[in-house]
Every structure is written in C-alpha cells, then in structure tokens.
PDB file of C-alpha atoms in Angstrom:
ATOM      1  CA  MET O 397     -13.864  -7.754  -4.480  1.00  0.00           C
ATOM      2  CA  GLU O 398     -13.105  -5.697  -7.472  1.00  0.00           C
ATOM      3  CA  ILE O 399     -13.057  -1.939  -7.968  1.00  0.00           C
ATOM      4  CA  LYS O 400     -12.991  -0.498 -11.582  1.00  0.00           C
ATOM      5  CA  ILE O 401     -10.836   2.685 -12.224  1.00  0.00           C
ATOM      6  CA  ASN O 402     -11.885   4.155 -15.404  1.00  0.00           C
ATOM      7  CA  ASN O 403      -9.679   7.365 -15.155  1.00  0.00           C
ATOM      8  CA  ILE O 404      -7.633   9.255 -12.659  1.00  0.00           C
ATOM      9  CA  ALA O 405     -10.708  11.372 -11.781  1.00  0.00           C
ATOM     10  CA  ASP O 406     -12.228   8.223 -10.505  1.00  0.00           C
ATOM     11  CA  ILE O 407      -9.607   7.540  -8.101  1.00  0.00           C
ATOM     12  CA  ARG O 408     -10.990   9.198  -4.779  1.00  0.00           C
ATOM     13  CA  ALA O 409     -14.391   7.376  -5.278  1.00  0.00           C
ATOM     14  CA  ALA O 410     -12.328   3.932  -5.807  1.00  0.00           C
ATOM     15  CA  ALA O 411     -10.576   4.762  -2.601  1.00  0.00           C
ATOM     16  CA  ARG O 412     -13.879   5.560  -0.764  1.00  0.00           C
ATOM     17  CA  GLN O 413     -15.184   2.350  -1.819  1.00  0.00           C
ATOM     18  CA  PHE O 414     -12.079   0.286  -1.098  1.00  0.00           C
ATOM     19  CA  VAL O 415     -11.982   2.062   2.489  1.00  0.00           C
ATOM     20  CA  SER O 416     -15.508   1.035   3.074  1.00  0.00           C
ATOM     21  CA  GLN O 417     -15.038  -2.686   2.244  1.00  0.00           C
ATOM     22  CA  MET O 418     -11.572  -3.022   3.695  1.00  0.00           C
ATOM     23  CA  PRO O 419     -11.256  -6.713   5.111  1.00  0.00           C
ATOM     24  CA  ALA O 420      -9.930  -6.951   8.635  1.00  0.00           C
ATOM     25  CA  GLY O 421      -6.417  -6.847   9.596  1.00  0.00           C
ATOM     26  CA  ASN O 422      -3.811  -4.192   9.021  1.00  0.00           C
ATOM     27  CA  VAL O 423      -1.226  -5.167   6.436  1.00  0.00           C
ATOM     28  CA  PHE O 424      -2.300  -4.423   2.746  1.00  0.00           C
ATOM     29  CA  ALA O 425       0.215  -5.886  -0.088  1.00  0.00           C
ATOM     30  CA  PHE O 426      -0.182  -4.114  -3.435  1.00  0.00           C
ATOM     31  CA  TYR O 427       0.892  -5.977  -6.435  1.00  0.00           C
ATOM     32  CA  GLY O 428       1.262  -4.385  -9.786  1.00  0.00           C
ATOM     33  CA  GLU O 429       3.709  -3.805 -12.709  1.00  0.00           C
ATOM     34  CA  MET O 430       5.380  -0.752 -12.510  1.00  0.00           C
ATOM     35  CA  GLY O 431       3.031   2.378 -13.476  1.00  0.00           C
ATOM     36  CA  ALA O 432       0.146   0.453 -12.557  1.00  0.00           C
ATOM     37  CA  GLY O 433      -0.993   3.339  -9.922  1.00  0.00           C
ATOM     38  CA  LYS O 434       0.022   1.689  -6.678  1.00  0.00           C
ATOM     39  CA  THR O 435       1.554   4.859  -5.091  1.00  0.00           C
ATOM     40  CA  THR O 436      -1.556   6.778  -6.661  1.00  0.00           C
ATOM     41  CA  PHE O 437      -4.092   4.621  -5.102  1.00  0.00           C
ATOM     42  CA  ILE O 438      -2.344   4.359  -2.028  1.00  0.00           C
ATOM     43  CA  LYS O 439      -2.291   8.114  -1.856  1.00  0.00           C
ATOM     44  CA  ALA O 440      -6.029   8.254  -2.418  1.00  0.00           C
ATOM     45  CA  LEU O 441      -6.537   5.634   0.253  1.00  0.00           C
ATOM     46  CA  CYS O 442      -4.547   7.845   2.844  1.00  0.00           C
ATOM     47  CA  GLN O 443      -6.538  10.935   1.827  1.00  0.00           C
ATOM     48  CA  GLU O 444     -10.051   8.980   2.463  1.00  0.00           C
ATOM     49  CA  LEU O 445      -8.412   7.880   5.681  1.00  0.00           C
ATOM     50  CA  GLY O 446      -7.564  11.442   6.874  1.00  0.00           C
ATOM     51  CA  VAL O 447      -4.056  11.892   6.073  1.00  0.00           C
ATOM     52  CA  VAL O 448      -3.821  15.771   5.381  1.00  0.00           C
ATOM     53  CA  GLU O 449       0.043  15.952   4.686  1.00  0.00           C
ATOM     54  CA  GLU O 450       1.505  14.978   1.249  1.00  0.00           C
ATOM     55  CA  VAL O 451       1.601  11.256   0.357  1.00  0.00           C
ATOM     56  CA  THR O 452       4.516  10.549  -1.481  1.00  0.00           C
ATOM     57  CA  SER O 453       6.170   7.444  -2.639  1.00  0.00           C
ATOM     58  CA  PRO O 454       8.721   6.153  -0.170  1.00  0.00           C
ATOM     59  CA  THR O 455      11.201   4.600  -2.987  1.00  0.00           C
ATOM     60  CA  PHE O 456      14.247   5.950  -1.547  1.00  0.00           C
ATOM     61  CA  ALA O 457      13.163   6.239   2.466  1.00  0.00           C
ATOM     62  CA  ILE O 458      11.651   2.616   2.404  1.00  0.00           C
ATOM     63  CA  VAL O 459       8.782   3.743   4.731  1.00  0.00           C
ATOM     64  CA  ASN O 460       7.059   6.829   5.121  1.00  0.00           C
ATOM     65  CA  GLU O 461       4.464   7.307   8.057  1.00  0.00           C
ATOM     66  CA  TYR O 462       1.632   9.325   7.963  1.00  0.00           C
ATOM     67  CA  GLU O 463      -0.689  10.800  10.637  1.00  0.00           C
ATOM     68  CA  ALA O 464      -4.428   9.530   9.920  1.00  0.00           C
ATOM     69  CA  THR O 465      -7.411  11.155  11.721  1.00  0.00           C
ATOM     70  CA  ALA O 466      -9.664   7.852  10.570  1.00  0.00           C
ATOM     71  CA  THR O 467      -7.760   5.088  11.743  1.00  0.00           C
ATOM     72  CA  THR O 468      -6.819   3.522  15.261  1.00  0.00           C
ATOM     73  CA  PRO O 469      -4.245   3.857  16.003  1.00  0.00           C
ATOM     74  CA  PRO O 470      -3.983   7.126  14.228  1.00  0.00           C
ATOM     75  CA  VAL O 471      -1.047   6.390  11.967  1.00  0.00           C
ATOM     76  CA  ILE O 472      -0.364   4.469   8.590  1.00  0.00           C
ATOM     77  CA  TYR O 473       3.297   3.094   7.288  1.00  0.00           C
ATOM     78  CA  HIS O 474       3.509   3.250   3.610  1.00  0.00           C
ATOM     79  CA  PHE O 475       6.255   0.923   2.428  1.00  0.00           C
ATOM     80  CA  ASP O 476       8.247   0.659  -0.913  1.00  0.00           C
ATOM     81  CA  PHE O 477      10.483  -2.419  -1.324  1.00  0.00           C
ATOM     82  CA  TYR O 478      11.500  -1.972  -4.789  1.00  0.00           C
ATOM     83  CA  ARG O 479      15.024  -1.116  -4.054  1.00  0.00           C
ATOM     84  CA  ILE O 480      15.863  -3.643  -1.507  1.00  0.00           C
ATOM     85  CA  LYS O 481      18.152  -6.362  -2.540  1.00  0.00           C
ATOM     86  CA  LYS O 482      17.826  -8.838   0.284  1.00  0.00           C
ATOM     87  CA  VAL O 483      14.811  -9.623   2.515  1.00  0.00           C
ATOM     88  CA  GLU O 484      17.530  -8.800   5.482  1.00  0.00           C
ATOM     89  CA  GLU O 485      17.041  -5.083   4.644  1.00  0.00           C
ATOM     90  CA  ALA O 486      13.399  -5.181   5.884  1.00  0.00           C
ATOM     91  CA  TYR O 487      14.656  -6.682   9.159  1.00  0.00           C
ATOM     92  CA  ASP O 488      17.106  -3.847   9.558  1.00  0.00           C
ATOM     93  CA  ILE O 489      14.462  -1.216   9.127  1.00  0.00           C
ATOM     94  CA  GLY O 490      12.212  -3.164  11.903  1.00  0.00           C
ATOM     95  CA  PHE O 491       9.518  -4.282   9.654  1.00  0.00           C
ATOM     96  CA  ASP O 492       8.222  -6.546  12.175  1.00  0.00           C
ATOM     97  CA  ASP O 493       7.854  -3.921  14.693  1.00  0.00           C
ATOM     98  CA  TYR O 494       5.698  -1.881  12.090  1.00  0.00           C
ATOM     99  CA  ILE O 495       3.353  -4.861  11.369  1.00  0.00           C
ATOM    100  CA  ASP O 496       3.154  -5.790  14.995  1.00  0.00           C
ATOM    101  CA  SER O 497       2.004  -2.041  15.850  1.00  0.00           C
ATOM    102  CA  GLY O 498      -1.652  -2.567  14.796  1.00  0.00           C
ATOM    103  CA  ALA O 499      -1.074   0.347  12.242  1.00  0.00           C
ATOM    104  CA  LEU O 500      -2.161   0.156   8.797  1.00  0.00           C
ATOM    105  CA  CYS O 501       0.706  -0.860   6.673  1.00  0.00           C
ATOM    106  CA  PHE O 502       0.287  -0.428   2.829  1.00  0.00           C
ATOM    107  CA  ILE O 503       3.084  -2.327   1.327  1.00  0.00           C
ATOM    108  CA  GLU O 504       4.429  -1.694  -2.688  1.00  0.00           C
ATOM    109  CA  TRP O 505       6.351  -4.134  -4.091  1.00  0.00           C
ATOM    110  CA  PRO O 506       5.714  -6.988  -1.484  1.00  0.00           C
ATOM    111  CA  GLU O 507       6.904  -9.767  -3.599  1.00  0.00           C
ATOM    112  CA  MET O 508      10.492  -8.455  -2.150  1.00  0.00           C
ATOM    113  CA  ILE O 509       9.688  -9.535   1.432  1.00  0.00           C
ATOM    114  CA  GLU O 510       6.829 -12.052   0.714  1.00  0.00           C
ATOM    115  CA  GLU O 511       8.151 -14.500   3.325  1.00  0.00           C
ATOM    116  CA  LEU O 512       7.722 -11.754   5.957  1.00  0.00           C
ATOM    117  CA  LEU O 513       4.034 -10.882   5.322  1.00  0.00           C
ATOM    118  CA  PRO O 514       1.743 -12.104   8.013  1.00  0.00           C
ATOM    119  CA  GLU O 515      -0.875 -14.931   6.853  1.00  0.00           C
ATOM    120  CA  ASP O 516      -3.622 -12.635   7.186  1.00  0.00           C
ATOM    121  CA  ALA O 517      -2.055  -9.785   5.002  1.00  0.00           C
ATOM    122  CA  THR O 518      -4.664  -8.501   2.110  1.00  0.00           C
ATOM    123  CA  ARG O 519      -3.258  -9.207  -1.229  1.00  0.00           C
ATOM    124  CA  VAL O 520      -4.289  -6.235  -3.413  1.00  0.00           C
ATOM    125  CA  ASP O 521      -3.900  -6.515  -7.157  1.00  0.00           C
ATOM    126  CA  ILE O 522      -3.669  -3.457  -9.684  1.00  0.00           C
ATOM    127  CA  VAL O 523      -4.076  -4.544 -13.172  1.00  0.00           C
ATOM    128  CA  VAL O 524      -4.149  -1.977 -16.282  1.00  0.00           C
ATOM    129  CA  ALA O 525      -6.291  -2.709 -19.088  1.00  0.00           C
ATOM    130  CA  ASP O 526      -5.468  -1.993 -22.988  1.00  0.00           C
ATOM    131  CA  ASP O 527      -7.699   1.181 -22.503  1.00  0.00           C
ATOM    132  CA  GLY O 528      -5.633   2.389 -19.537  1.00  0.00           C
ATOM    133  CA  SER O 529      -8.528   1.460 -16.674  1.00  0.00           C
ATOM    134  CA  ARG O 530      -7.351   0.057 -13.744  1.00  0.00           C
ATOM    135  CA  THR O 531      -8.858  -2.858 -11.920  1.00  0.00           C
ATOM    136  CA  VAL O 532      -8.114  -3.130  -8.152  1.00  0.00           C
ATOM    137  CA  SER O 533      -9.147  -6.564  -6.637  1.00  0.00           C
ATOM    138  CA  PHE O 534      -8.917  -7.812  -3.450  1.00  0.00           C
TER     139      PHE O 534
END
C-alpha cells in the first residue's frame, strides 16, 4: 500500500487513510532519512487514533506514552531509538514488555534495534521525493 503526501496540509488525510488500512499487529517500524517526516506522520496517526495530548518526539526520553480513545488497549507507545548506542539499551527500558503489551507501538529509527522487532512488525517506509512530497508505503 502507498499513500502520497503532497504537502503538510495532506497529512491528516494520509493518516486517516493509513489508520483505515492498518495491517493486523501492534508494532509499526518507521524507516526514513532524517527529516523525512516520521515524527510528523506519527503525530497525525496519534491524533487520528484519539490522542488529545501533544505528541512530541521521544528522542531524549526514548519512549513516550499516549492515551488514545480509538485503540484497545487505550494506549500508544512512541519510540525513537536514534540515540541508542547498543541494543541492550532497548532491553534496559523494557522494550519487550512494551511490544508484548498489545498496545500500538510506533518506532522511529528501528534499524537500531531491528533484531528485537517481532516477525509480524509492519515496516513503514517514508520516502521524500525531489519535489518535497512524501510517499508512505507499508
């Protein structure tokens, strides 16, 4: 599946389309270069899933937890593994417990912990075109 985002004004509609076609499973690994819009897209996804609080990048916290009204269980975990130096750091925060919780897990920079991802994790690629548009594929 591919979703085209021509500009930032299209992001909520793209998130709505993504949510309506989300594959089964609770772990979504977002790949894309720095500045591709991973955090921005995850923010829009969280809003579509009923998160009313501000969604921010968990770059320094590694994981943020949000209450969502349109998910079961009603929580979303948002990870950013950009800063970790070794996979053991993911174990230290209890990564296994998060992904085993059944809650949605949106992961930025999954390449840092790829060996820990469950086999049924959904890979989501965000690619920036020369014109600044994005393509989200999953």
